[in-house]
PDB file of C-alpha atoms in Angstrom:
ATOM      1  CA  UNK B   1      58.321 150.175 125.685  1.00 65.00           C
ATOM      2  CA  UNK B   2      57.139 146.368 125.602  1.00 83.00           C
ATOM      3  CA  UNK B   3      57.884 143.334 124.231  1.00 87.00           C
ATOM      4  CA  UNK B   4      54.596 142.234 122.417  1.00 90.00           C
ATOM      5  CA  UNK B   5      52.952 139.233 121.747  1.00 92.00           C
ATOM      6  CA  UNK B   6      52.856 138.524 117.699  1.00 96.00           C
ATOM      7  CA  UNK B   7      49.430 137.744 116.425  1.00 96.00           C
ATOM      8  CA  UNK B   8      49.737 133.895 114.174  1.00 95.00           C
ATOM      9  CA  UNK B   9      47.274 132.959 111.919  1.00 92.00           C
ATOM     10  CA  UNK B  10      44.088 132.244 111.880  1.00 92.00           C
ATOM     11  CA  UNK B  11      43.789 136.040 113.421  1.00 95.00           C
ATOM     12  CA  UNK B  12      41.999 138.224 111.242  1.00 96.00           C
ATOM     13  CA  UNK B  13      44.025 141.342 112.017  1.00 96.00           C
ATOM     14  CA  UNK B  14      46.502 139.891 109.599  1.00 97.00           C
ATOM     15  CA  UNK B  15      43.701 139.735 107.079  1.00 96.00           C
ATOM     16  CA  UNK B  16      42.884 143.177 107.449  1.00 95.00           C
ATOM     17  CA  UNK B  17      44.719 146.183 105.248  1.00 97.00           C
ATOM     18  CA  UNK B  18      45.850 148.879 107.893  1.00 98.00           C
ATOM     19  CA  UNK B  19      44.646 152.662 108.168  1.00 98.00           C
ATOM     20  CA  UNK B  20      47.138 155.308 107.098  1.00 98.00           C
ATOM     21  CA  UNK B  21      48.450 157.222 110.398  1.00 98.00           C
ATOM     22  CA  UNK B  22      47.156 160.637 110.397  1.00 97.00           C
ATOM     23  CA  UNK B  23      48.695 162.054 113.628  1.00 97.00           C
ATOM     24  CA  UNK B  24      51.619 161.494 115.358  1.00 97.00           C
ATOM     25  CA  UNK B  25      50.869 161.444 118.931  1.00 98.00           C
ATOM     26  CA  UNK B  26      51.398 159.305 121.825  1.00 97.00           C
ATOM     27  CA  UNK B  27      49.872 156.531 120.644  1.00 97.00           C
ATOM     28  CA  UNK B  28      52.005 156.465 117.850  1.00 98.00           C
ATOM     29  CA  UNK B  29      55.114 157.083 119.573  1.00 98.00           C
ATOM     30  CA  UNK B  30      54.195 154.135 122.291  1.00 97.00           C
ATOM     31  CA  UNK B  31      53.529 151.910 118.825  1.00 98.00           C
ATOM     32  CA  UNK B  32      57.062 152.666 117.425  1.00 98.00           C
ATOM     33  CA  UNK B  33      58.837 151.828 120.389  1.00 97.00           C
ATOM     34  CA  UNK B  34      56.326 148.921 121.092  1.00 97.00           C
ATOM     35  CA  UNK B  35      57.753 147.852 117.555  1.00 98.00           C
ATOM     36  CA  UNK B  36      61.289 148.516 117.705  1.00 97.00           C
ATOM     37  CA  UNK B  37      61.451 146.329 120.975  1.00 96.00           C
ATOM     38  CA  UNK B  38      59.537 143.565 119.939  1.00 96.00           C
ATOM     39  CA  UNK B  39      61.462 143.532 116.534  1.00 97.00           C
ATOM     40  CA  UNK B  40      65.033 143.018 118.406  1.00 95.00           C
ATOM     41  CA  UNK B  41      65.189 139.705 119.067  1.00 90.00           C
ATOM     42  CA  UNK B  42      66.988 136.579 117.737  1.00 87.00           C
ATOM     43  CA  UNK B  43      65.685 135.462 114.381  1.00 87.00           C
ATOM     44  CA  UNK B  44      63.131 138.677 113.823  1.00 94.00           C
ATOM     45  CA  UNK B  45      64.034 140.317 110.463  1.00 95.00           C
ATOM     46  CA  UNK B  46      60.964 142.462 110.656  1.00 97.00           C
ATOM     47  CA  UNK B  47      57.531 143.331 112.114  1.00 98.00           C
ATOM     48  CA  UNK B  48      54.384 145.266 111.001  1.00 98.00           C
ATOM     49  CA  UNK B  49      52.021 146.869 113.739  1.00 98.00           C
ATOM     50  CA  UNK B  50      49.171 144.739 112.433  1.00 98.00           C
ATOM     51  CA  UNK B  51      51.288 141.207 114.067  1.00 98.00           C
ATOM     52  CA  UNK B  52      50.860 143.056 117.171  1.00 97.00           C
ATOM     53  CA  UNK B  53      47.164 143.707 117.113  1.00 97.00           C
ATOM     54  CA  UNK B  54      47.584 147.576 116.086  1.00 97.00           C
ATOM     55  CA  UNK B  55      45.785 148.429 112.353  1.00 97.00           C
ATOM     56  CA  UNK B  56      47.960 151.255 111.947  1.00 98.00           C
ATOM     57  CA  UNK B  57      50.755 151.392 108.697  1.00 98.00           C
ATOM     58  CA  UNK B  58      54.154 150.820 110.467  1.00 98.00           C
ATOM     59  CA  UNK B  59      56.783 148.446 110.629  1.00 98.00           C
ATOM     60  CA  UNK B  60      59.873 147.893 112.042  1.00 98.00           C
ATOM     61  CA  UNK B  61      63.330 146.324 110.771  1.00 98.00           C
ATOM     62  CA  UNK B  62      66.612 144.311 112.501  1.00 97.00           C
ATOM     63  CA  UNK B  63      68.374 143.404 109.213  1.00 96.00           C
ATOM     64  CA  UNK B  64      72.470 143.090 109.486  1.00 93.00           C
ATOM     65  CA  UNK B  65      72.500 144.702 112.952  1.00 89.00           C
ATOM     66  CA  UNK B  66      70.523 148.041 111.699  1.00 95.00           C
ATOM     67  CA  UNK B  67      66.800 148.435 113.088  1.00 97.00           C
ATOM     68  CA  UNK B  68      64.728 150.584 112.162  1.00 98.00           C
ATOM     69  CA  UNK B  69      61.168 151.576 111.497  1.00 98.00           C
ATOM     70  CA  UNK B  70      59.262 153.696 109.084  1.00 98.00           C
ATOM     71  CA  UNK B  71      55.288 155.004 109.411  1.00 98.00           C
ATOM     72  CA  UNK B  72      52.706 155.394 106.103  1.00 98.00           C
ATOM     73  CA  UNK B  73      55.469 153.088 104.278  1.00 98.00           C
ATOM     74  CA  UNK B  74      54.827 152.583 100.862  1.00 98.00           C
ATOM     75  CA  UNK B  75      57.042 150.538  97.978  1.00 98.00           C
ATOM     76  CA  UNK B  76      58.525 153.072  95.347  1.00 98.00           C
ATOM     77  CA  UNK B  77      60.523 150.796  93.538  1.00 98.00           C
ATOM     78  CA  UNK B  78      61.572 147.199  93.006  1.00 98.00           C
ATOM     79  CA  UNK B  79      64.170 145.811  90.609  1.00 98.00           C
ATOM     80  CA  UNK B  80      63.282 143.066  87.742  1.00 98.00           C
ATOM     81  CA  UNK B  81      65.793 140.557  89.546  1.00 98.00           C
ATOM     82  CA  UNK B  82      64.245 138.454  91.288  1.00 98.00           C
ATOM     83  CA  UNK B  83      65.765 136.154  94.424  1.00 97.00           C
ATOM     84  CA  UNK B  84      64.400 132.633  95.614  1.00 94.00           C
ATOM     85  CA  UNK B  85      64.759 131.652  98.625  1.00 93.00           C
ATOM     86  CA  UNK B  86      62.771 129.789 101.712  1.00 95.00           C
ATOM     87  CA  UNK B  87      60.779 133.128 103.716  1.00 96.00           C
ATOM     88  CA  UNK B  88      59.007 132.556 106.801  1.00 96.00           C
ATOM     89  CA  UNK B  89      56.811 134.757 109.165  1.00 97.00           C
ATOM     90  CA  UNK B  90      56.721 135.816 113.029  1.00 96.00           C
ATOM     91  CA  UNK B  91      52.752 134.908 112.213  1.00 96.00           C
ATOM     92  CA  UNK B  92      52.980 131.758 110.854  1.00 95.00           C
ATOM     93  CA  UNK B  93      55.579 129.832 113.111  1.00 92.00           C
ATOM     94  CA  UNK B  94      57.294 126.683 111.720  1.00 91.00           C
ATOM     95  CA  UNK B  95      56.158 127.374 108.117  1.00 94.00           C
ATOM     96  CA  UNK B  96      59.218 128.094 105.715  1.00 95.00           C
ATOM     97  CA  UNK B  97      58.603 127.939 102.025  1.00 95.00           C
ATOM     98  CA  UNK B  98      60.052 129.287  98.450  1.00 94.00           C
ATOM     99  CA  UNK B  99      59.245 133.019  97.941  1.00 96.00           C
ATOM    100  CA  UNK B 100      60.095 134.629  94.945  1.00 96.00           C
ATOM    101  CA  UNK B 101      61.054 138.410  95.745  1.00 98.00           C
ATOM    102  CA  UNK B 102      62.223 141.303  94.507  1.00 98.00           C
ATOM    103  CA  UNK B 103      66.220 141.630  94.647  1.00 98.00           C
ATOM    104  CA  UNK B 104      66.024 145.393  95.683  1.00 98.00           C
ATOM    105  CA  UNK B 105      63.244 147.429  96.656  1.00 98.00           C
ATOM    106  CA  UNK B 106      62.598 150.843  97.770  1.00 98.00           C
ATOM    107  CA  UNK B 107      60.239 152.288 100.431  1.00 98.00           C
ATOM    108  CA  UNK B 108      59.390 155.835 101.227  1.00 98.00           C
ATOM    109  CA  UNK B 109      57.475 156.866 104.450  1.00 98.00           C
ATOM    110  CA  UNK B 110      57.690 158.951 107.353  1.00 98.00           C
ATOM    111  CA  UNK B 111      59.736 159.308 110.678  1.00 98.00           C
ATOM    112  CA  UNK B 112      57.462 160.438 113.692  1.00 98.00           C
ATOM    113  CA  UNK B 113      58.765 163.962 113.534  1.00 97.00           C
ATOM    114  CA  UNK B 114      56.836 163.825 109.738  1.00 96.00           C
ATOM    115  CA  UNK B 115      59.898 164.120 108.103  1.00 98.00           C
ATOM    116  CA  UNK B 116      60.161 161.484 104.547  1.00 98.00           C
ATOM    117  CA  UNK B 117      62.218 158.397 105.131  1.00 97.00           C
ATOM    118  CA  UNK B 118      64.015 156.426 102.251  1.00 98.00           C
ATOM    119  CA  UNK B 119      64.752 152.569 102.832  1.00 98.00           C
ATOM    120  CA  UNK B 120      66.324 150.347 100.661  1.00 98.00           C
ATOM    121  CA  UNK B 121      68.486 147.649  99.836  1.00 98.00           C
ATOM    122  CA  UNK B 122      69.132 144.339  98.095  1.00 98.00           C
ATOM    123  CA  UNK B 123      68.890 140.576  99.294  1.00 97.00           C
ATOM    124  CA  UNK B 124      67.469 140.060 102.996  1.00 97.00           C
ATOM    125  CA  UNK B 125      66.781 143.687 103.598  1.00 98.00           C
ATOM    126  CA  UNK B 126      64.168 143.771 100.360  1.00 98.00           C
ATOM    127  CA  UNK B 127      62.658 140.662 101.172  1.00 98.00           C
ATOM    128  CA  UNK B 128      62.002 142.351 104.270  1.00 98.00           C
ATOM    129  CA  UNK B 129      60.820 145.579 103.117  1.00 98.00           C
ATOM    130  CA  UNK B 130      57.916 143.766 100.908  1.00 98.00           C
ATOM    131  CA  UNK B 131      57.275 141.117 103.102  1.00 98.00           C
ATOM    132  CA  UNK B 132      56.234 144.257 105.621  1.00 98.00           C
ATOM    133  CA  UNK B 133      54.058 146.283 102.756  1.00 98.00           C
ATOM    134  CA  UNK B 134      52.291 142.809 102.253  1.00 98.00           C
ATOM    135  CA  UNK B 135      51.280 142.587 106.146  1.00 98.00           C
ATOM    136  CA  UNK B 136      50.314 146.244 105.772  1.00 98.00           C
ATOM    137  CA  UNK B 137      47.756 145.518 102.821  1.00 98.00           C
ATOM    138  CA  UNK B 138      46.571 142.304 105.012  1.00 98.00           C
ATOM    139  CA  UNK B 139      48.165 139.479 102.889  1.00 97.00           C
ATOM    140  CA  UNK B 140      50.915 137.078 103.993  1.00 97.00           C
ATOM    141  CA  UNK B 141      53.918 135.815 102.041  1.00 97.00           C
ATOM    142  CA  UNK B 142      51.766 132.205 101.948  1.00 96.00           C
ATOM    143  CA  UNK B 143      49.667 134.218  99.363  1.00 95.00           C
ATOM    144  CA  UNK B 144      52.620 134.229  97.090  1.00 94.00           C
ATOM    145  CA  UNK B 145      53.236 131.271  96.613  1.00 95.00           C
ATOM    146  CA  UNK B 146      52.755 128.619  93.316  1.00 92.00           C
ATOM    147  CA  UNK B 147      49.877 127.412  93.690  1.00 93.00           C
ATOM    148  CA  UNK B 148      50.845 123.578  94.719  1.00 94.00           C
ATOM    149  CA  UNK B 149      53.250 125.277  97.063  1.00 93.00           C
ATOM    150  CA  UNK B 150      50.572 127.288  98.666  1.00 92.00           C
ATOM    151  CA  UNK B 151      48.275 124.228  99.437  1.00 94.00           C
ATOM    152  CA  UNK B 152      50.919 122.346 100.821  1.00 94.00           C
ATOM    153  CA  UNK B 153      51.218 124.946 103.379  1.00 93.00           C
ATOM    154  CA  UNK B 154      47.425 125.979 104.281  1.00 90.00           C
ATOM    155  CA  UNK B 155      47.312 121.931 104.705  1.00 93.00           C
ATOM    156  CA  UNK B 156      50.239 122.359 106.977  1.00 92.00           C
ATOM    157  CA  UNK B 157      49.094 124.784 108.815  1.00 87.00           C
ATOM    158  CA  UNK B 158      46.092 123.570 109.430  1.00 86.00           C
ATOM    159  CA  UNK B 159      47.092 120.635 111.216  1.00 87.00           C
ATOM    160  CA  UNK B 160      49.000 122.257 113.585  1.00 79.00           C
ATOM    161  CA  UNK B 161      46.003 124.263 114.214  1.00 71.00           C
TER     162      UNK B 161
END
């Protein structure tokens, strides 16, 4: 297990959709635990494999003292309600803007025995779960902002750059 550094924007890793995982080896195994460690620290909510450099389709959660981590996670189900609220991202450091989310949502993958893994829940924990999918499929929660939102941030971010 090691704590790893996060990959922050301009990267293109976080551009990039990641590959399904196909086996379950030792490289996988080393990846989930890789995860899980990296994910339990102060003010980490969650963490996809591709913020660590890895283009595989995994995450990891530490939402109201439960972490977790699910491989080949896909979103089953979101609710209508929606939530506002300020989201930020490991990847993009300082940046904290409006994100409209799902209330709940629903994801089902696999456990790295193979076996199908169900996560859900309302508030913080499906803000997490989507915010995850999206660094899966290579987008960032800056992509969802309103537009005059979204420019204030690239702008942002580029000066800190």
């Amino acid at each position: 297990m090691a704590m790893r550094e996060i990959r922050v924007l301009p990267d293109p890793v976080l551009r990039t959709a990641c590959d399904e995982i196909t086996t379950i080896d030792d490289r996988v195994r080393g990846l989930v635990d890789d995860l899980l460690e990296t994910v339990d620290a102060d003010g980490r909510a969650g963490l996809a494999a591709n913020q660590i450099g890895v283009n595989l389709r995994a995450f990891s959660w530490n939402v109201e003292d439960e972490i977790g981590y699910v491989l080949n996670p896909r979103i089953v189900a979101v609710s209508d309600e929606t939530q506002d609220g300020d989201e930020g991202c490991l990847s993009v450091p300082g940046l904290w803007y409006p994100t409209t989310r799902a209330w709940y949502a629903k994801v089902v993958g696999t456990d790295l025995d193979g076996d199908e893994v169900v996560v859900e829940g309302t508030g913080l924990m499906a803000r997490c779960l989507q915010h995850e999918c999206d660094h899966l499929d290579g987008k960032l929660y800056l992509d969802r902002l309103e537009r005059a939102t979204r420019k204030k941030a690239m702008r942002e971010l580029r000066e800190r750059l």
